[in-house]
PDB file of N, CA and C in Angstrom:
ATOM      1  N   MET S   1     -72.236 110.248  65.981  1.00 70.00           N
ATOM      2  CA  MET S   1     -72.462 109.058  66.781  1.00 70.00           C
ATOM      3  C   MET S   1     -73.964 108.873  66.982  1.00 70.00           C
ATOM      4  N   ILE S   2     -74.388 107.629  66.944  1.00 69.00           N
ATOM      5  CA  ILE S   2     -75.794 107.315  67.118  1.00 69.00           C
ATOM      6  C   ILE S   2     -76.123 107.347  68.612  1.00 69.00           C
ATOM      7  N   LYS S   3     -77.155 108.120  68.972  1.00 79.00           N
ATOM      8  CA  LYS S   3     -77.538 108.246  70.380  1.00 79.00           C
ATOM      9  C   LYS S   3     -78.458 107.121  70.833  1.00 79.00           C
ATOM     10  N   ASN S   4     -79.178 106.497  69.903  1.00 90.00           N
ATOM     11  CA  ASN S   4     -80.120 105.444  70.231  1.00 90.00           C
ATOM     12  C   ASN S   4     -79.366 104.139  70.512  1.00 90.00           C
ATOM     13  N   LYS S   5     -79.580 103.562  71.699  1.00 91.00           N
ATOM     14  CA  LYS S   5     -78.886 102.325  72.070  1.00 91.00           C
ATOM     15  C   LYS S   5     -79.267 101.164  71.157  1.00 91.00           C
ATOM     16  N   PHE S   6     -80.554 101.060  70.831  1.00 92.00           N
ATOM     17  CA  PHE S   6     -80.998  99.968  69.973  1.00 92.00           C
ATOM     18  C   PHE S   6     -80.427 100.119  68.567  1.00 92.00           C
ATOM     19  N   GLY S   7     -80.322 101.344  68.077  1.00 92.00           N
ATOM     20  CA  GLY S   7     -79.713 101.592  66.765  1.00 92.00           C
ATOM     21  C   GLY S   7     -78.259 101.164  66.731  1.00 92.00           C
ATOM     22  N   MET S   8     -77.531 101.476  67.787  1.00 92.00           N
ATOM     23  CA  MET S   8     -76.127 101.064  67.866  1.00 92.00           C
ATOM     24  C   MET S   8     -76.018  99.540  67.940  1.00 92.00           C
ATOM     25  N   PHE S   9     -76.943  98.921  68.643  1.00 94.00           N
ATOM     26  CA  PHE S   9     -76.961  97.466  68.749  1.00 94.00           C
ATOM     27  C   PHE S   9     -77.153  96.825  67.379  1.00 94.00           C
ATOM     28  N   VAL S  10     -78.089  97.338  66.600  1.00 94.00           N
ATOM     29  CA  VAL S  10     -78.361  96.807  65.262  1.00 94.00           C
ATOM     30  C   VAL S  10     -77.164  97.022  64.344  1.00 94.00           C
ATOM     31  N   VAL S  11     -76.584  98.215  64.381  1.00 95.00           N
ATOM     32  CA  VAL S  11     -75.400  98.510  63.560  1.00 95.00           C
ATOM     33  C   VAL S  11     -74.253  97.582  63.944  1.00 95.00           C
ATOM     34  N   TYR S  12     -74.064  97.354  65.234  1.00 96.00           N
ATOM     35  CA  TYR S  12     -73.012  96.458  65.701  1.00 96.00           C
ATOM     36  C   TYR S  12     -73.228  95.039  65.169  1.00 96.00           C
ATOM     37  N   CYS S  13     -74.462  94.540  65.258  1.00 97.00           N
ATOM     38  CA  CYS S  13     -74.758  93.178  64.794  1.00 97.00           C
ATOM     39  C   CYS S  13     -74.507  93.033  63.291  1.00 97.00           C
ATOM     40  N   VAL S  14     -74.923  94.025  62.520  1.00 97.00           N
ATOM     41  CA  VAL S  14     -74.726  93.975  61.070  1.00 97.00           C
ATOM     42  C   VAL S  14     -73.238  94.043  60.727  1.00 97.00           C
ATOM     43  N   MET S  15     -72.517  94.962  61.346  1.00 97.00           N
ATOM     44  CA  MET S  15     -71.084  95.102  61.052  1.00 97.00           C
ATOM     45  C   MET S  15     -70.297  93.872  61.499  1.00 97.00           C
ATOM     46  N   PHE S  16     -70.661  93.308  62.638  1.00 97.00           N
ATOM     47  CA  PHE S  16     -69.999  92.098  63.122  1.00 97.00           C
ATOM     48  C   PHE S  16     -70.189  90.952  62.134  1.00 97.00           C
ATOM     49  N   THR S  17     -71.422  90.785  61.639  1.00 97.00           N
ATOM     50  CA  THR S  17     -71.717  89.715  60.686  1.00 97.00           C
ATOM     51  C   THR S  17     -70.977  89.937  59.368  1.00 97.00           C
ATOM     52  N   LEU S  18     -70.949  91.166  58.880  1.00 97.00           N
ATOM     53  CA  LEU S  18     -70.213  91.464  57.644  1.00 97.00           C
ATOM     54  C   LEU S  18     -68.723  91.194  57.806  1.00 97.00           C
ATOM     55  N   PHE S  19     -68.154  91.632  58.922  1.00 98.00           N
ATOM     56  CA  PHE S  19     -66.730  91.417  59.170  1.00 98.00           C
ATOM     57  C   PHE S  19     -66.421  89.926  59.295  1.00 98.00           C
ATOM     58  N   TRP S  20     -67.281  89.191  59.974  1.00 97.00           N
ATOM     59  CA  TRP S  20     -67.117  87.736  60.129  1.00 97.00           C
ATOM     60  C   TRP S  20     -67.055  87.067  58.759  1.00 97.00           C
ATOM     61  N   ASN S  21     -68.004  87.420  57.891  1.00 97.00           N
ATOM     62  CA  ASN S  21     -68.052  86.807  56.564  1.00 97.00           C
ATOM     63  C   ASN S  21     -66.891  87.249  55.687  1.00 97.00           C
ATOM     64  N   LEU S  22     -66.460  88.484  55.826  1.00 97.00           N
ATOM     65  CA  LEU S  22     -65.289  88.953  55.082  1.00 97.00           C
ATOM     66  C   LEU S  22     -64.042  88.173  55.494  1.00 97.00           C
ATOM     67  N   MET S  23     -63.864  87.988  56.789  1.00 97.00           N
ATOM     68  CA  MET S  23     -62.704  87.237  57.256  1.00 97.00           C
ATOM     69  C   MET S  23     -62.797  85.767  56.861  1.00 97.00           C
ATOM     70  N   ASP S  24     -64.003  85.203  56.837  1.00 96.00           N
ATOM     71  CA  ASP S  24     -64.187  83.818  56.380  1.00 96.00           C
ATOM     72  C   ASP S  24     -63.848  83.700  54.903  1.00 96.00           C
ATOM     73  N   TYR S  25     -64.262  84.693  54.108  1.00 96.00           N
ATOM     74  CA  TYR S  25     -63.945  84.705  52.682  1.00 96.00           C
ATOM     75  C   TYR S  25     -62.428  84.803  52.461  1.00 96.00           C
ATOM     76  N   VAL S  26     -61.778  85.699  53.184  1.00 96.00           N
ATOM     77  CA  VAL S  26     -60.324  85.856  53.056  1.00 96.00           C
ATOM     78  C   VAL S  26     -59.622  84.560  53.456  1.00 96.00           C
ATOM     79  N   HIS S  27     -60.067  83.948  54.518  1.00 96.00           N
ATOM     80  CA  HIS S  27     -59.452  82.695  54.963  1.00 96.00           C
ATOM     81  C   HIS S  27     -59.606  81.593  53.915  1.00 96.00           C
ATOM     82  N   ALA S  28     -60.808  81.488  53.348  1.00 95.00           N
ATOM     83  CA  ALA S  28     -61.068  80.418  52.382  1.00 95.00           C
ATOM     84  C   ALA S  28     -60.316  80.625  51.074  1.00 95.00           C
ATOM     85  N   THR S  29     -60.287  81.861  50.572  1.00 96.00           N
ATOM     86  CA  THR S  29     -59.710  82.087  49.246  1.00 96.00           C
ATOM     87  C   THR S  29     -58.226  82.414  49.270  1.00 96.00           C
ATOM     88  N   VAL S  30     -57.802  83.245  50.186  1.00 96.00           N
ATOM     89  CA  VAL S  30     -56.403  83.689  50.183  1.00 96.00           C
ATOM     90  C   VAL S  30     -55.504  82.737  50.952  1.00 96.00           C
ATOM     91  N   ILE S  31     -55.911  82.369  52.147  1.00 95.00           N
ATOM     92  CA  ILE S  31     -55.047  81.556  52.994  1.00 95.00           C
ATOM     93  C   ILE S  31     -55.103  80.083  52.591  1.00 95.00           C
ATOM     94  N   MET S  32     -56.321  79.541  52.434  1.00 95.00           N
ATOM     95  CA  MET S  32     -56.462  78.120  52.115  1.00 95.00           C
ATOM     96  C   MET S  32     -56.457  77.830  50.615  1.00 95.00           C
ATOM     97  N   LYS S  33     -56.514  78.857  49.793  1.00 95.00           N
ATOM     98  CA  LYS S  33     -56.496  78.730  48.328  1.00 95.00           C
ATOM     99  C   LYS S  33     -57.619  77.829  47.813  1.00 95.00           C
ATOM    100  N   GLY S  34     -58.808  78.010  48.357  1.00 95.00           N
ATOM    101  CA  GLY S  34     -59.959  77.211  47.944  1.00 95.00           C
ATOM    102  C   GLY S  34     -61.117  78.110  47.556  1.00 95.00           C
ATOM    103  N   ALA S  35     -62.273  77.511  47.422  1.00 94.00           N
ATOM    104  CA  ALA S  35     -63.471  78.255  47.062  1.00 94.00           C
ATOM    105  C   ALA S  35     -64.261  78.574  48.325  1.00 94.00           C
ATOM    106  N   PHE S  36     -64.861  79.752  48.342  1.00 94.00           N
ATOM    107  CA  PHE S  36     -65.708  80.164  49.458  1.00 94.00           C
ATOM    108  C   PHE S  36     -67.114  79.637  49.222  1.00 94.00           C
ATOM    109  N   SER S  37     -67.658  78.992  50.201  1.00 93.00           N
ATOM    110  CA  SER S  37     -69.017  78.456  50.114  1.00 93.00           C
ATOM    111  C   SER S  37     -69.856  79.105  51.202  1.00 93.00           C
ATOM    112  N   PHE S  38     -70.916  79.827  50.800  1.00 93.00           N
ATOM    113  CA  PHE S  38     -71.783  80.504  51.757  1.00 93.00           C
ATOM    114  C   PHE S  38     -72.813  79.528  52.287  1.00 93.00           C
ATOM    115  N   ASP S  39     -72.840  79.360  53.591  1.00 93.00           N
ATOM    116  CA  ASP S  39     -73.805  78.493  54.266  1.00 93.00           C
ATOM    117  C   ASP S  39     -74.567  79.359  55.269  1.00 93.00           C
ATOM    118  N   PRO S  40     -75.884  79.528  55.084  1.00 92.00           N
ATOM    119  CA  PRO S  40     -76.638  80.420  55.979  1.00 92.00           C
ATOM    120  C   PRO S  40     -76.535  80.035  57.459  1.00 92.00           C
ATOM    121  N   GLY S  41     -76.478  78.773  57.750  1.00 90.00           N
ATOM    122  CA  GLY S  41     -76.366  78.356  59.147  1.00 90.00           C
ATOM    123  C   GLY S  41     -75.053  78.773  59.768  1.00 90.00           C
ATOM    124  N   ARG S  42     -73.991  78.607  59.023  1.00 93.00           N
ATOM    125  CA  ARG S  42     -72.662  78.915  59.551  1.00 93.00           C
ATOM    126  C   ARG S  42     -72.283  80.381  59.358  1.00 93.00           C
ATOM    127  N   ASN S  43     -72.718  80.988  58.274  1.00 95.00           N
ATOM    128  CA  ASN S  43     -72.297  82.344  57.959  1.00 95.00           C
ATOM    129  C   ASN S  43     -73.279  83.427  58.404  1.00 95.00           C
ATOM    130  N   LEU S  44     -74.460  83.060  58.856  1.00 96.00           N
ATOM    131  CA  LEU S  44     -75.394  84.062  59.369  1.00 96.00           C
ATOM    132  C   LEU S  44     -75.788  83.786  60.818  1.00 96.00           C
ATOM    133  N   THR S  45     -76.194  82.573  61.105  1.00 96.00           N
ATOM    134  CA  THR S  45     -76.688  82.258  62.437  1.00 96.00           C
ATOM    135  C   THR S  45     -75.596  82.347  63.494  1.00 96.00           C
ATOM    136  N   GLU S  46     -74.461  81.768  63.225  1.00 96.00           N
ATOM    137  CA  GLU S  46     -73.373  81.747  64.201  1.00 96.00           C
ATOM    138  C   GLU S  46     -72.862  83.154  64.536  1.00 96.00           C
ATOM    139  N   PRO S  47     -72.516  83.990  63.552  1.00 97.00           N
ATOM    140  CA  PRO S  47     -72.045  85.330  63.918  1.00 97.00           C
ATOM    141  C   PRO S  47     -73.137  86.204  64.529  1.00 97.00           C
ATOM    142  N   LEU S  48     -74.389  86.034  64.091  1.00 97.00           N
ATOM    143  CA  LEU S  48     -75.467  86.824  64.680  1.00 97.00           C
ATOM    144  C   LEU S  48     -75.701  86.446  66.136  1.00 97.00           C
ATOM    145  N   ALA S  49     -75.611  85.176  66.465  1.00 97.00           N
ATOM    146  CA  ALA S  49     -75.780  84.747  67.854  1.00 97.00           C
ATOM    147  C   ALA S  49     -74.682  85.345  68.735  1.00 97.00           C
ATOM    148  N   ILE S  50     -73.463  85.328  68.249  1.00 97.00           N
ATOM    149  CA  ILE S  50     -72.350  85.904  69.007  1.00 97.00           C
ATOM    150  C   ILE S  50     -72.504  87.422  69.114  1.00 97.00           C
ATOM    151  N   ALA S  51     -72.893  88.070  68.010  1.00 97.00           N
ATOM    152  CA  ALA S  51     -73.060  89.522  68.018  1.00 97.00           C
ATOM    153  C   ALA S  51     -74.179  89.961  68.946  1.00 97.00           C
ATOM    154  N   VAL S  52     -75.277  89.213  68.982  1.00 97.00           N
ATOM    155  CA  VAL S  52     -76.383  89.563  69.875  1.00 97.00           C
ATOM    156  C   VAL S  52     -75.954  89.428  71.330  1.00 97.00           C
ATOM    157  N   ALA S  53     -75.245  88.365  71.654  1.00 96.00           N
ATOM    158  CA  ALA S  53     -74.797  88.163  73.032  1.00 96.00           C
ATOM    159  C   ALA S  53     -73.824  89.257  73.476  1.00 96.00           C
ATOM    160  N   VAL S  54     -72.832  89.545  72.654  1.00 97.00           N
ATOM    161  CA  VAL S  54     -71.844  90.562  73.006  1.00 97.00           C
ATOM    162  C   VAL S  54     -72.455  91.963  72.931  1.00 97.00           C
ATOM    163  N   GLY S  55     -73.262  92.209  71.901  1.00 95.00           N
ATOM    164  CA  GLY S  55     -73.885  93.519  71.735  1.00 95.00           C
ATOM    165  C   GLY S  55     -74.833  93.868  72.857  1.00 95.00           C
ATOM    166  N   TYR S  56     -75.500  92.868  73.418  1.00 94.00           N
ATOM    167  CA  TYR S  56     -76.378  93.133  74.558  1.00 94.00           C
ATOM    168  C   TYR S  56     -75.580  93.724  75.711  1.00 94.00           C
ATOM    169  N   PHE S  57     -74.445  93.118  76.020  1.00 93.00           N
ATOM    170  CA  PHE S  57     -73.632  93.612  77.130  1.00 93.00           C
ATOM    171  C   PHE S  57     -72.972  94.949  76.817  1.00 93.00           C
ATOM    172  N   LEU S  58     -72.694  95.211  75.553  1.00 91.00           N
ATOM    173  CA  LEU S  58     -72.061  96.479  75.197  1.00 91.00           C
ATOM    174  C   LEU S  58     -73.038  97.641  75.092  1.00 91.00           C
ATOM    175  N   TYR S  59     -74.247  97.392  74.573  1.00 90.00           N
ATOM    176  CA  TYR S  59     -75.144  98.498  74.240  1.00 90.00           C
ATOM    177  C   TYR S  59     -76.485  98.489  74.957  1.00 90.00           C
ATOM    178  N   LEU S  60     -77.067  97.356  75.230  1.00 90.00           N
ATOM    179  CA  LEU S  60     -78.433  97.317  75.751  1.00 90.00           C
ATOM    180  C   LEU S  60     -78.529  97.121  77.255  1.00 90.00           C
ATOM    181  N   ARG S  61     -77.490  96.649  77.876  1.00 88.00           N
ATOM    182  CA  ARG S  61     -77.533  96.399  79.305  1.00 88.00           C
ATOM    183  C   ARG S  61     -77.622  97.712  80.065  1.00 88.00           C
ATOM    184  N   LYS S  62     -78.457  97.738  81.087  1.00 82.00           N
ATOM    185  CA  LYS S  62     -78.581  98.939  81.908  1.00 82.00           C
ATOM    186  C   LYS S  62     -77.365  99.023  82.804  1.00 82.00           C
ATOM    187  N   LYS S  63     -76.678 100.142  82.724  1.00 77.00           N
ATOM    188  CA  LYS S  63     -75.460 100.330  83.506  1.00 77.00           C
ATOM    189  C   LYS S  63     -75.801 101.079  84.791  1.00 77.00           C
ATOM    190  N   ASP S  64     -75.394 100.507  85.897  1.00 74.00           N
ATOM    191  CA  ASP S  64     -75.598 101.141  87.206  1.00 74.00           C
ATOM    192  C   ASP S  64     -74.387 101.984  87.544  1.00 74.00           C
ATOM    193  N   ASP S  65     -74.576 103.271  87.579  1.00 59.00           N
ATOM    194  CA  ASP S  65     -73.481 104.204  87.915  1.00 59.00           C
ATOM    195  C   ASP S  65     -73.607 104.652  89.368  1.00 59.00           C
ATOM    196  N   LYS S  66     -73.304 103.757  90.280  1.00 52.00           N
ATOM    197  CA  LYS S  66     -73.412 104.091  91.706  1.00 52.00           C
ATOM    198  C   LYS S  66     -72.063 104.306  92.301  1.00 52.00           C
TER     199      LYS S  66
END
């Protein structure tokens, strides 16, 4: 397990983005029977924004143990 909080945050963001794009690819090709079209705005910016927001609360936020 990675002890560095920032390292875990980066790994989370990368894995979230990869999983998002994998599921988008599966949806486009298998479920909808069409072609997958990679759009940087939709396939990188959107999942990264969500991953940064969620990852901040999961890994970078200071937890008060009182």
